[in-house]
Amino acid sequence: MSKYNLDYLDELEAEAIHILREVAGQFEKPALLFSGGKDSITLVRLAEKAFRPGKFPFPLVHIDTGHNFEETIAYRDKMVERLGEKLIIGHVQESIDQGKVVEQTGKNASRNALQTVTLLDTIEKHGFDACIGGARRDEEKARAKERIFSVRDEFGQWDPKRQRPELWNIYNGKIHKGENVRVFPISNWTELDVWNYVKRENIDLPSIYFAHYRDCITRNGQLMAASPFLNMDEEDIVENKKVRFRTVGDMSCTAAVESEADEIGDIIAEISASKISERGARMDDKVSEAAMEDRKKGGYF
Amino acid sequence: MNLLKFFTAGSVDDGKSTLIGRLLYDTDSILADQLEALQQSNRKNDDGTIDLAILTDGLRAEREQGITIDVAYKYFQTDKRKFIIADTPGHIQYTRNMVTGASTAKLAIILIDARNGVVEQTIRHSYLVSLLGIEHVVVALNKMDMVDYSETVFNAITEKYKTLADELKLKEVTFIPVSALKGDNIVHESKHMEWYQGRSLLHFLETVDVEDKQSYNLARMPVQWVVRPQTDELHDYRGYAGRVLSGSFKVNDRVTVLPSGSSSVIERIEIFDQRPEEVHAGQSVTLHLKDNVDISRGDVLVNADHLPQNSKLIEADVCWMDARPLDESITYLLQHNSKVTKAKINEIVYKVDINTLEKENAVDFKLNDIGRVVIKTADELAFDLYTDNKANGAAILIDSRTNLTVAALMFRAVADY
């Protein structure tokens, strides 16, 4: 008999690599959804560990709202060049120009909700049968319920009442034509796990995750980056503050937190002590108790 | 620091969600904005305190009905360990969701309402724990506050449960008297039960020994993917990528490839940029062999001196998970790790009444039914018996008409016909 015990990060890593290789083995045309955020950057590192020195068996797909932090786009392009992998971009602006979605108006307008249509169009256009995403179950209570292999119908919809049983580490990726599967390899990771992994692996991140000075306004009690994408008026007072972002999404719905943490050890200390969840800084989740569940039923990530 | 996955069996009426809520609340795992959302919710306890159960009921339908329908995963950690809780539904009609949550757990918490003692549901949950081979069982006797924290009540129920545990051959059972509502013995030791000398639930979870104790020899790795860069400089590179299911592999170990039976020696082991001499159960690795053998996804590499079972006819325990009943005339797909093959149910040996544990002859086999069957597969399967090696002893059945996962299988014997 031998006794051994994996460290938790090794165990989470091994599980995620196993899931990525199952995707490669089971699907014809998978894709990795890349947002430029730390979770999808972590996925990319895991994909390197799963498939190198071979090529990734899938392209990276970015659904671009057009309202990006420029640091994220610069990071994305540099990373793709380093990897030598294919990047496909779906533009929300295109969906707007085609009249498929209508831009929101008013003070709290955001393109976050419009992404779903662009995402579904991109999936259909390229015939993707599996989309790998960086969602985690600790983020939100509807996500806490979702399977690692989450089957979506032809319209991208999640049906929480008809989820397949997911047993042991055996993943059933069988689908009918037109359906697709969303796959979440880091389902079991927490925000802190991701940061500890980023630190351990020495992964480079976009600079907006670290404390920096930026012009901000306060909206609904949240600090928002002042930008042309935010509908601002005279009531909005612009203040220059030292901030960082805990998640990276559309500029119009991602709030900053005041922070002095400009290196990764400080960030881990800050999160460990924090009493606010990272989704607490997402305006899109504040709408109602079932906001995420409803968006997922509609085809969201 | 290591990770412990456990699941909770019980119903809302037993205080299951309250117990999980209490674990999270008393370990400061609930953040301010989540707490604020809780306080704003309309669901409150009778005395006006926060109803901790709504922390875990994530779906609209669950909040509406006040029950758990599907498994929810919750995460927390202490200085000693990280935990993943699979909060599983206790109602009989959601048995398949409980099996989903339990299949990856190393420890089960079975909740008993101290006022009611061992009831039909306790028997059913304990049976599932034994069927799935969960190594550690904690029986949490909840609502002790409602029975005056009585030692006599506690002793009477534990005696009764021990009889059941013996019958089900449960290995390690620990009894803890708790009140999830009042917080007794969940995180903090209770001040109301001086007679109880044991650990609080959290203290137990932090210290229970959950290391894998497996034979080194049971080395098994199903091949998920063959890494072949086919570039000029890596022209001959051929790595077999997979997760070690059980046992250990070392450089220079002789391995057999199943089902073909060909064999070779491990030349090199890779984990990305590392070249370990030895790898163990749970690790995702890439193996290189000295000889050029024909290997593809679905094949399994095993220790050449300790081969698994190899058969097309297998006796298995089955938990049926689909609304369409088992149909002996249909060809299903059987997925055993990365291997998929056609399969038919040759015979239903018996069905178990999971409330009384009686075996009965079965004319039909429906949603949530559990029993023994004989399965015939198109290809030979390289498997271990579930009791010897869970990781290589389980499979699922898929209905190719709907693509749904319709059954969980635990291999119990090679069928001899």
mmCIF file of N, CA, C and O in Angstrom, chain A residues 2 4-5 7-8 14-15 17-18 21-22 24 26 48 51 53 137 141 144-145 147 161 163-168 171-172 174-176 187-188 190 193 274-277 280 289-290 293-294, chain B residues 1-2 5 31-33 59-63 70-73 75 82 97 99-100 103-104 211 214 224-225 227 234 237 241-242 247 282 284-286 297 333 335 386 394 398 401-403 405:
data_model
loop_
_atom_site.group_PDB
_atom_site.id
_atom_site.type_symbol
_atom_site.label_atom_id
_atom_site.label_comp_id
_atom_site.label_asym_id
_atom_site.label_seq_id
_atom_site.Cartn_x
_atom_site.Cartn_y
_atom_site.Cartn_z
ATOM 1 N N SER A 2 0.470 2.226 -0.753
ATOM 2 C CA SER A 2 1.180 3.491 -0.679
ATOM 3 C C SER A 2 0.159 4.572 -0.365
ATOM 4 O O SER A 2 -1.004 4.463 -0.712
ATOM 5 N N TYR A 4 -0.703 8.646 -0.672
ATOM 6 C CA TYR A 4 -0.299 9.920 -1.246
ATOM 7 C C TYR A 4 -1.508 10.825 -1.303
ATOM 8 O O TYR A 4 -2.650 10.386 -1.309
ATOM 9 N N ASN A 5 -1.252 12.073 -1.321
ATOM 10 C CA ASN A 5 -2.325 13.030 -1.274
ATOM 11 C C ASN A 5 -1.926 14.244 -2.095
ATOM 12 O O ASN A 5 -0.911 14.857 -1.819
ATOM 13 N N ASP A 7 -1.921 17.991 -3.376
ATOM 14 C CA ASP A 7 -2.251 19.324 -2.902
ATOM 15 C C ASP A 7 -3.510 19.789 -3.646
ATOM 16 O O ASP A 7 -3.747 19.387 -4.783
ATOM 17 N N TYR A 8 -4.328 20.659 -3.012
ATOM 18 C CA TYR A 8 -5.614 21.003 -3.635
ATOM 19 C C TYR A 8 -5.451 21.655 -4.999
ATOM 20 O O TYR A 8 -6.253 21.415 -5.909
ATOM 21 N N ALA A 14 -5.429 19.001 -12.183
ATOM 22 C CA ALA A 14 -5.528 17.706 -12.860
ATOM 23 C C ALA A 14 -6.963 17.461 -13.339
ATOM 24 O O ALA A 14 -7.180 16.935 -14.431
ATOM 25 N N GLU A 15 -7.937 17.866 -12.524
ATOM 26 C CA GLU A 15 -9.336 17.702 -12.921
ATOM 27 C C GLU A 15 -9.641 18.532 -14.169
ATOM 28 O O GLU A 15 -10.265 18.057 -15.119
ATOM 29 N N ILE A 17 -7.564 19.638 -16.488
ATOM 30 C CA ILE A 17 -6.862 19.096 -17.662
ATOM 31 C C ILE A 17 -7.610 17.869 -18.193
ATOM 32 O O ILE A 17 -7.799 17.706 -19.402
ATOM 33 N N HIS A 18 -8.082 17.042 -17.271
ATOM 34 C CA HIS A 18 -8.863 15.869 -17.671
ATOM 35 C C HIS A 18 -10.112 16.298 -18.452
ATOM 36 O O HIS A 18 -10.430 15.730 -19.506
ATOM 37 N N ARG A 21 -9.195 17.515 -21.975
ATOM 38 C CA ARG A 21 -8.867 16.402 -22.875
ATOM 39 C C ARG A 21 -10.120 15.623 -23.250
ATOM 40 O O ARG A 21 -10.188 15.061 -24.354
ATOM 41 N N GLU A 22 -11.114 15.560 -22.360
ATOM 42 C CA GLU A 22 -12.372 14.923 -22.735
ATOM 43 C C GLU A 22 -13.048 15.708 -23.853
ATOM 44 O O GLU A 22 -13.622 15.131 -24.774
ATOM 45 N N ALA A 24 -11.569 17.507 -26.128
ATOM 46 C CA ALA A 24 -10.806 17.233 -27.345
ATOM 47 C C ALA A 24 -11.183 15.868 -27.911
ATOM 48 O O ALA A 24 -11.310 15.697 -29.125
ATOM 49 N N GLN A 26 -13.999 14.066 -27.369
ATOM 50 C CA GLN A 26 -15.410 13.775 -27.624
ATOM 51 C C GLN A 26 -16.066 14.641 -28.696
ATOM 52 O O GLN A 26 -17.111 14.281 -29.214
ATOM 53 N N GLU A 48 -2.579 24.662 -22.327
ATOM 54 C CA GLU A 48 -1.162 24.405 -22.646
ATOM 55 C C GLU A 48 -0.689 23.136 -21.948
ATOM 56 O O GLU A 48 -0.002 22.299 -22.524
ATOM 57 N N PHE A 51 -2.232 19.966 -23.720
ATOM 58 C CA PHE A 51 -1.988 19.603 -25.121
ATOM 59 C C PHE A 51 -0.578 19.858 -25.643
ATOM 60 O O PHE A 51 -0.219 19.376 -26.707
ATOM 61 N N PRO A 53 3.374 19.414 -26.228
ATOM 62 C CA PRO A 53 3.830 20.333 -27.275
ATOM 63 C C PRO A 53 2.966 20.331 -28.541
ATOM 64 O O PRO A 53 3.353 20.933 -29.530
ATOM 65 N N ARG A 137 -18.438 27.682 -10.076
ATOM 66 C CA ARG A 137 -19.658 27.504 -9.294
ATOM 67 C C ARG A 137 -19.721 28.409 -8.072
ATOM 68 O O ARG A 137 -20.791 28.660 -7.549
ATOM 69 N N LYS A 141 -25.260 31.639 -7.404
ATOM 70 C CA LYS A 141 -25.974 30.440 -6.970
ATOM 71 C C LYS A 141 -26.628 29.634 -8.090
ATOM 72 O O LYS A 141 -26.854 28.431 -7.915
ATOM 73 N N ALA A 144 -23.820 27.516 -9.284
ATOM 74 C CA ALA A 144 -23.518 26.445 -8.323
ATOM 75 C C ALA A 144 -24.263 25.168 -8.664
ATOM 76 O O ALA A 144 -23.943 24.097 -8.179
ATOM 77 N N LYS A 145 -25.279 25.303 -9.509
ATOM 78 C CA LYS A 145 -26.139 24.166 -9.849
ATOM 79 C C LYS A 145 -25.779 23.558 -11.195
ATOM 80 O O LYS A 145 -26.350 22.548 -11.592
ATOM 81 N N ARG A 147 -23.950 21.726 -14.360
ATOM 82 C CA ARG A 147 -23.026 20.628 -14.588
ATOM 83 C C ARG A 147 -21.750 21.136 -15.250
ATOM 84 O O ARG A 147 -21.731 22.205 -15.861
ATOM 85 N N LYS A 161 -33.960 22.208 -15.066
ATOM 86 C CA LYS A 161 -34.750 21.075 -14.581
ATOM 87 C C LYS A 161 -34.464 19.798 -15.354
ATOM 88 O O LYS A 161 -34.916 18.726 -14.981
ATOM 89 N N GLN A 163 -31.249 18.694 -16.374
ATOM 90 C CA GLN A 163 -29.808 18.451 -16.459
ATOM 91 C C GLN A 163 -29.531 16.958 -16.402
ATOM 92 O O GLN A 163 -30.165 16.221 -15.660
ATOM 93 N N ARG A 164 -28.540 16.538 -17.194
ATOM 94 C CA ARG A 164 -28.153 15.127 -17.162
ATOM 95 C C ARG A 164 -27.439 14.821 -15.845
ATOM 96 O O ARG A 164 -26.671 15.643 -15.365
ATOM 97 N N PRO A 165 -27.664 13.616 -15.330
ATOM 98 C CA PRO A 165 -26.843 13.239 -14.183
ATOM 99 C C PRO A 165 -25.371 13.255 -14.619
ATOM 100 O O PRO A 165 -25.073 12.892 -15.759
ATOM 101 N N GLU A 166 -24.479 13.693 -13.737
ATOM 102 C CA GLU A 166 -23.053 13.711 -14.085
ATOM 103 C C GLU A 166 -22.320 12.896 -13.029
ATOM 104 O O GLU A 166 -22.177 13.335 -11.894
ATOM 105 N N LEU A 167 -21.903 11.706 -13.411
ATOM 106 C CA LEU A 167 -21.463 10.720 -12.430
ATOM 107 C C LEU A 167 -19.964 10.500 -12.458
ATOM 108 O O LEU A 167 -19.361 10.427 -13.528
ATOM 109 N N TRP A 168 -19.400 10.343 -11.252
ATOM 110 C CA TRP A 168 -17.954 10.145 -11.108
ATOM 111 C C TRP A 168 -17.237 11.185 -11.969
ATOM 112 O O TRP A 168 -17.641 12.340 -11.982
ATOM 113 N N TYR A 171 -17.918 12.006 -18.321
ATOM 114 C CA TYR A 171 -18.680 13.098 -18.910
ATOM 115 C C TYR A 171 -19.342 12.659 -20.210
ATOM 116 O O TYR A 171 -18.675 12.213 -21.133
ATOM 117 N N ASN A 172 -20.662 12.802 -20.264
ATOM 118 C CA ASN A 172 -21.421 12.425 -21.453
ATOM 119 C C ASN A 172 -21.576 13.641 -22.362
ATOM 120 O O ASN A 172 -22.354 14.534 -22.088
ATOM 121 N N LYS A 174 -22.547 13.459 -25.584
ATOM 122 C CA LYS A 174 -23.347 13.117 -26.772
ATOM 123 C C LYS A 174 -24.467 14.148 -26.956
ATOM 124 O O LYS A 174 -25.221 14.415 -26.031
ATOM 125 N N ILE A 175 -24.554 14.683 -28.170
ATOM 126 C CA ILE A 175 -25.620 15.662 -28.449
ATOM 127 C C ILE A 175 -26.204 15.431 -29.837
ATOM 128 O O ILE A 175 -25.615 14.752 -30.672
ATOM 129 N N HIS A 176 -27.380 16.029 -30.048
ATOM 130 C CA HIS A 176 -27.985 16.013 -31.379
ATOM 131 C C HIS A 176 -27.444 17.191 -32.177
ATOM 132 O O HIS A 176 -26.980 18.178 -31.612
ATOM 133 N N SER A 187 -15.014 24.679 -12.863
ATOM 134 C CA SER A 187 -16.235 24.755 -12.046
ATOM 135 C C SER A 187 -15.933 24.729 -10.551
ATOM 136 O O SER A 187 -16.558 25.432 -9.772
ATOM 137 N N ASN A 188 -15.008 23.872 -10.155
ATOM 138 C CA ASN A 188 -14.775 23.651 -8.725
ATOM 139 C C ASN A 188 -13.721 24.567 -8.111
ATOM 140 O O ASN A 188 -13.316 24.375 -6.980
ATOM 141 N N THR A 190 -12.404 28.252 -6.680
ATOM 142 C CA THR A 190 -12.924 29.504 -6.136
ATOM 143 C C THR A 190 -12.068 30.646 -6.674
ATOM 144 O O THR A 190 -11.006 30.426 -7.274
ATOM 145 N N ASP A 193 -8.674 30.337 -5.368
ATOM 146 C CA ASP A 193 -7.911 29.261 -6.016
ATOM 147 C C ASP A 193 -7.283 29.771 -7.310
ATOM 148 O O ASP A 193 -6.129 29.472 -7.618
ATOM 149 N N SER A 274 -11.494 40.024 2.149
ATOM 150 C CA SER A 274 -12.647 40.746 1.632
ATOM 151 C C SER A 274 -13.957 40.162 2.115
ATOM 152 O O SER A 274 -14.100 38.967 2.327
ATOM 153 N N LYS A 275 -14.920 41.024 2.296
ATOM 154 C CA LYS A 275 -16.247 40.585 2.721
ATOM 155 C C LYS A 275 -17.255 40.745 1.585
ATOM 156 O O LYS A 275 -18.442 40.646 1.781
ATOM 157 N N ILE A 276 -16.775 41.054 0.410
ATOM 158 C CA ILE A 276 -17.672 41.240 -0.744
ATOM 159 C C ILE A 276 -17.287 40.230 -1.820
ATOM 160 O O ILE A 276 -16.111 40.066 -2.114
ATOM 161 N N SER A 277 -18.243 39.552 -2.418
ATOM 162 C CA SER A 277 -17.917 38.595 -3.462
ATOM 163 C C SER A 277 -17.583 39.331 -4.752
ATOM 164 O O SER A 277 -17.945 40.480 -4.930
ATOM 165 N N GLY A 280 -20.275 40.800 -6.655
ATOM 166 C CA GLY A 280 -20.839 42.000 -6.046
ATOM 167 C C GLY A 280 -20.479 43.242 -6.836
ATOM 168 O O GLY A 280 -21.123 44.274 -6.721
ATOM 169 N N GLU A 289 -32.900 38.351 -7.911
ATOM 170 C CA GLU A 289 -32.348 37.163 -7.287
ATOM 171 C C GLU A 289 -32.059 36.077 -8.323
ATOM 172 O O GLU A 289 -31.177 35.259 -8.148
ATOM 173 N N ALA A 290 -32.817 36.063 -9.404
ATOM 174 C CA ALA A 290 -32.647 35.013 -10.409
ATOM 175 C C ALA A 290 -32.014 35.549 -11.695
ATOM 176 O O ALA A 290 -32.160 34.970 -12.754
ATOM 177 N N GLU A 293 -29.691 32.990 -13.443
ATOM 178 C CA GLU A 293 -30.467 31.840 -13.927
ATOM 179 C C GLU A 293 -31.224 32.215 -15.203
ATOM 180 O O GLU A 293 -31.207 31.482 -16.188
ATOM 181 N N ASP A 294 -31.847 33.379 -15.193
ATOM 182 C CA ASP A 294 -32.628 33.803 -16.359
ATOM 183 C C ASP A 294 -31.738 34.029 -17.573
ATOM 184 O O ASP A 294 -32.086 33.667 -18.691
ATOM 185 N N MET B 1 -2.045 21.852 1.670
ATOM 186 C CA MET B 1 -3.449 21.734 2.092
ATOM 187 C C MET B 1 -4.201 20.831 1.110
ATOM 188 O O MET B 1 -3.998 20.920 -0.087
ATOM 189 N N ASN B 2 -5.051 19.948 1.625
ATOM 190 C CA ASN B 2 -5.800 19.099 0.697
ATOM 191 C C ASN B 2 -7.284 19.425 0.682
ATOM 192 O O ASN B 2 -7.760 20.308 1.389
ATOM 193 N N LYS B 5 -14.144 16.489 -0.556
ATOM 194 C CA LYS B 5 -15.497 16.629 -1.109
ATOM 195 C C LYS B 5 -16.435 15.787 -0.276
ATOM 196 O O LYS B 5 -16.189 14.596 -0.089
ATOM 197 N N LEU B 31 -20.259 36.154 2.290
ATOM 198 C CA LEU B 31 -19.759 37.501 2.141
ATOM 199 C C LEU B 31 -20.872 38.530 2.320
ATOM 200 O O LEU B 31 -22.052 38.207 2.250
ATOM 201 N N ALA B 32 -20.453 39.760 2.556
ATOM 202 C CA ALA B 32 -21.390 40.805 2.954
ATOM 203 C C ALA B 32 -22.522 40.999 1.954
ATOM 204 O O ALA B 32 -23.684 41.139 2.345
ATOM 205 N N ASP B 33 -22.195 40.978 0.645
ATOM 206 C CA ASP B 33 -23.259 41.233 -0.331
ATOM 207 C C ASP B 33 -24.227 40.061 -0.407
ATOM 208 O O ASP B 33 -25.422 40.230 -0.637
ATOM 209 N N LEU B 59 -32.065 27.742 -7.448
ATOM 210 C CA LEU B 59 -32.974 27.881 -8.575
ATOM 211 C C LEU B 59 -34.302 28.482 -8.119
ATOM 212 O O LEU B 59 -34.762 28.254 -7.012
ATOM 213 N N ARG B 60 -34.906 29.219 -9.043
ATOM 214 C CA ARG B 60 -36.187 29.850 -8.770
ATOM 215 C C ARG B 60 -37.204 28.818 -8.261
ATOM 216 O O ARG B 60 -37.894 29.039 -7.262
ATOM 217 N N ALA B 61 -37.263 27.683 -8.956
ATOM 218 C CA ALA B 61 -38.246 26.650 -8.592
ATOM 219 C C ALA B 61 -38.003 26.124 -7.177
ATOM 220 O O ALA B 61 -38.928 25.769 -6.457
ATOM 221 N N GLU B 62 -36.725 26.078 -6.781
ATOM 222 C CA GLU B 62 -36.400 25.582 -5.445
ATOM 223 C C GLU B 62 -36.828 26.576 -4.378
ATOM 224 O O GLU B 62 -37.350 26.201 -3.329
ATOM 225 N N ARG B 63 -36.598 27.848 -4.662
ATOM 226 C CA ARG B 63 -36.995 28.858 -3.678
ATOM 227 C C ARG B 63 -38.512 28.907 -3.569
ATOM 228 O O ARG B 63 -39.066 29.051 -2.486
ATOM 229 N N ASP B 70 -32.000 19.975 -7.346
ATOM 230 C CA ASP B 70 -30.760 19.488 -7.946
ATOM 231 C C ASP B 70 -29.588 19.781 -7.015
ATOM 232 O O ASP B 70 -29.672 20.619 -6.134
ATOM 233 N N VAL B 71 -28.518 19.079 -7.255
ATOM 234 C CA VAL B 71 -27.346 19.240 -6.405
ATOM 235 C C VAL B 71 -26.726 20.630 -6.626
ATOM 236 O O VAL B 71 -26.641 21.117 -7.745
ATOM 237 N N ALA B 72 -26.356 21.278 -5.525
ATOM 238 C CA ALA B 72 -25.639 22.551 -5.599
ATOM 239 C C ALA B 72 -24.285 22.357 -4.941
ATOM 240 O O ALA B 72 -24.166 21.598 -3.986
ATOM 241 N N TYR B 73 -23.277 23.008 -5.481
ATOM 242 C CA TYR B 73 -21.940 22.870 -4.915
ATOM 243 C C TYR B 73 -21.575 24.146 -4.172
ATOM 244 O O TYR B 73 -21.782 25.243 -4.680
ATOM 245 N N TYR B 75 -18.498 26.009 -1.540
ATOM 246 C CA TYR B 75 -17.056 25.947 -1.292
ATOM 247 C C TYR B 75 -16.711 26.735 -0.043
ATOM 248 O O TYR B 75 -17.193 27.844 0.138
ATOM 249 N N LYS B 82 -9.544 22.504 2.580
ATOM 250 C CA LYS B 82 -10.542 23.083 1.689
ATOM 251 C C LYS B 82 -11.681 22.085 1.521
ATOM 252 O O LYS B 82 -11.463 20.881 1.474
ATOM 253 N N ASN B 97 -30.287 12.806 -8.664
ATOM 254 C CA ASN B 97 -29.453 13.975 -8.395
ATOM 255 C C ASN B 97 -28.591 13.772 -7.153
ATOM 256 O O ASN B 97 -27.485 14.290 -7.060
ATOM 257 N N VAL B 99 -27.400 10.844 -6.308
ATOM 258 C CA VAL B 99 -26.331 9.953 -6.770
ATOM 259 C C VAL B 99 -25.263 10.765 -7.518
ATOM 260 O O VAL B 99 -24.065 10.541 -7.354
ATOM 261 N N THR B 100 -25.690 11.748 -8.309
ATOM 262 C CA THR B 100 -24.747 12.633 -8.993
ATOM 263 C C THR B 100 -23.809 13.307 -7.997
ATOM 264 O O THR B 100 -22.594 13.292 -8.144
ATOM 265 N N SER B 103 -21.464 10.699 -6.097
ATOM 266 C CA SER B 103 -20.529 9.835 -6.827
ATOM 267 C C SER B 103 -19.084 10.314 -6.708
ATOM 268 O O SER B 103 -18.163 9.522 -6.807
ATOM 269 N N THR B 104 -18.876 11.612 -6.499
ATOM 270 C CA THR B 104 -17.501 12.106 -6.398
ATOM 271 C C THR B 104 -17.096 12.427 -4.955
ATOM 272 O O THR B 104 -16.024 12.973 -4.720
ATOM 273 N N GLU B 211 -6.884 10.247 3.123
ATOM 274 C CA GLU B 211 -5.874 9.924 2.124
ATOM 275 C C GLU B 211 -6.262 8.665 1.351
ATOM 276 O O GLU B 211 -6.849 7.750 1.910
ATOM 277 N N GLN B 214 -4.571 3.076 -1.571
ATOM 278 C CA GLN B 214 -4.787 2.146 -2.665
ATOM 279 C C GLN B 214 -3.532 1.372 -2.930
ATOM 280 O O GLN B 214 -2.435 1.845 -2.666
ATOM 281 N N GLN B 224 -6.917 9.425 -23.082
ATOM 282 C CA GLN B 224 -7.940 10.373 -23.516
ATOM 283 C C GLN B 224 -7.604 10.987 -24.860
ATOM 284 O O GLN B 224 -8.482 11.363 -25.627
ATOM 285 N N TRP B 225 -6.303 11.118 -25.127
ATOM 286 C CA TRP B 225 -5.866 11.931 -26.256
ATOM 287 C C TRP B 225 -4.431 11.560 -26.580
ATOM 288 O O TRP B 225 -3.641 11.316 -25.669
ATOM 289 N N VAL B 227 -1.031 12.939 -28.025
ATOM 290 C CA VAL B 227 -0.370 14.187 -28.393
ATOM 291 C C VAL B 227 0.661 13.891 -29.483
ATOM 292 O O VAL B 227 1.619 13.145 -29.258
ATOM 293 N N LEU B 234 9.727 17.773 -33.754
ATOM 294 C CA LEU B 234 9.099 16.766 -32.887
ATOM 295 C C LEU B 234 8.414 15.692 -33.737
ATOM 296 O O LEU B 234 7.310 15.253 -33.454
ATOM 297 N N TYR B 237 7.462 12.493 -31.869
ATOM 298 C CA TYR B 237 6.836 12.660 -30.552
ATOM 299 C C TYR B 237 5.451 12.011 -30.562
ATOM 300 O O TYR B 237 4.621 12.278 -31.419
ATOM 301 N N ALA B 241 -1.919 10.866 -23.437
ATOM 302 C CA ALA B 241 -2.368 11.776 -22.397
ATOM 303 C C ALA B 241 -3.593 11.215 -21.694
ATOM 304 O O ALA B 241 -4.513 10.707 -22.332
ATOM 305 N N GLY B 242 -3.592 11.300 -20.362
ATOM 306 C CA GLY B 242 -4.735 10.829 -19.595
ATOM 307 C C GLY B 242 -4.548 11.119 -18.124
ATOM 308 O O GLY B 242 -3.520 11.674 -17.713
ATOM 309 N N GLY B 247 -3.588 3.772 -8.534
ATOM 310 C CA GLY B 247 -2.237 3.243 -8.498
ATOM 311 C C GLY B 247 -1.198 4.249 -8.938
ATOM 312 O O GLY B 247 -1.458 5.444 -8.997
ATOM 313 N N GLY B 282 -4.978 10.380 -9.707
ATOM 314 C CA GLY B 282 -5.490 11.746 -9.672
ATOM 315 C C GLY B 282 -4.727 12.693 -10.566
ATOM 316 O O GLY B 282 -5.244 13.732 -10.955
ATOM 317 N N SER B 284 -3.036 14.273 -13.929
ATOM 318 C CA SER B 284 -3.177 14.265 -15.383
ATOM 319 C C SER B 284 -1.787 14.316 -15.989
ATOM 320 O O SER B 284 -1.031 15.254 -15.731
ATOM 321 N N VAL B 285 -1.461 13.319 -16.785
ATOM 322 C CA VAL B 285 -0.077 13.141 -17.229
ATOM 323 C C VAL B 285 -0.002 12.794 -18.718
ATOM 324 O O VAL B 285 -1.029 12.586 -19.364
ATOM 325 N N THR B 286 1.219 12.727 -19.242
ATOM 326 C CA THR B 286 1.458 12.219 -20.589
ATOM 327 C C THR B 286 2.553 11.152 -20.491
ATOM 328 O O THR B 286 3.620 11.423 -19.956
ATOM 329 N N ARG B 297 -7.512 6.686 -28.255
ATOM 330 C CA ARG B 297 -8.454 7.047 -27.202
ATOM 331 C C ARG B 297 -9.393 5.872 -26.918
ATOM 332 O O ARG B 297 -9.894 5.226 -27.834
ATOM 333 N N LEU B 333 -25.554 2.813 -25.223
ATOM 334 C CA LEU B 333 -24.116 3.045 -25.241
ATOM 335 C C LEU B 333 -23.623 2.988 -23.807
ATOM 336 O O LEU B 333 -24.254 3.554 -22.912
ATOM 337 N N GLN B 335 -20.503 4.016 -21.396
ATOM 338 C CA GLN B 335 -19.275 4.809 -21.323
ATOM 339 C C GLN B 335 -18.533 4.469 -20.037
ATOM 340 O O GLN B 335 -19.038 4.673 -18.930
ATOM 341 N N TYR B 386 -15.993 -2.656 -8.517
ATOM 342 C CA TYR B 386 -16.188 -1.357 -7.865
ATOM 343 C C TYR B 386 -15.671 -1.378 -6.431
ATOM 344 O O TYR B 386 -15.100 -0.402 -5.954
ATOM 345 N N ALA B 394 -16.738 1.770 -12.473
ATOM 346 C CA ALA B 394 -18.037 2.409 -12.688
ATOM 347 C C ALA B 394 -18.198 2.822 -14.138
ATOM 348 O O ALA B 394 -17.209 3.030 -14.846
ATOM 349 N N ILE B 398 -25.927 5.367 -21.800
ATOM 350 C CA ILE B 398 -26.503 6.485 -22.544
ATOM 351 C C ILE B 398 -27.525 5.923 -23.528
ATOM 352 O O ILE B 398 -27.264 4.920 -24.196
ATOM 353 N N ARG B 401 -31.033 7.319 -28.439
ATOM 354 C CA ARG B 401 -32.144 8.051 -29.053
ATOM 355 C C ARG B 401 -32.222 9.467 -28.499
ATOM 356 O O ARG B 401 -32.522 10.421 -29.202
ATOM 357 N N THR B 402 -31.969 9.602 -27.212
ATOM 358 C CA THR B 402 -32.096 10.914 -26.569
ATOM 359 C C THR B 402 -30.750 11.513 -26.181
ATOM 360 O O THR B 402 -30.669 12.690 -25.850
ATOM 361 N N ASN B 403 -29.700 10.684 -26.200
ATOM 362 C CA ASN B 403 -28.364 11.054 -25.722
ATOM 363 C C ASN B 403 -28.310 11.315 -24.223
ATOM 364 O O ASN B 403 -27.323 11.844 -23.709
ATOM 365 N N THR B 405 -28.021 10.519 -20.203
ATOM 366 C CA THR B 405 -27.420 9.540 -19.310
ATOM 367 C C THR B 405 -28.572 8.875 -18.563
ATOM 368 O O THR B 405 -29.296 9.536 -17.826
#
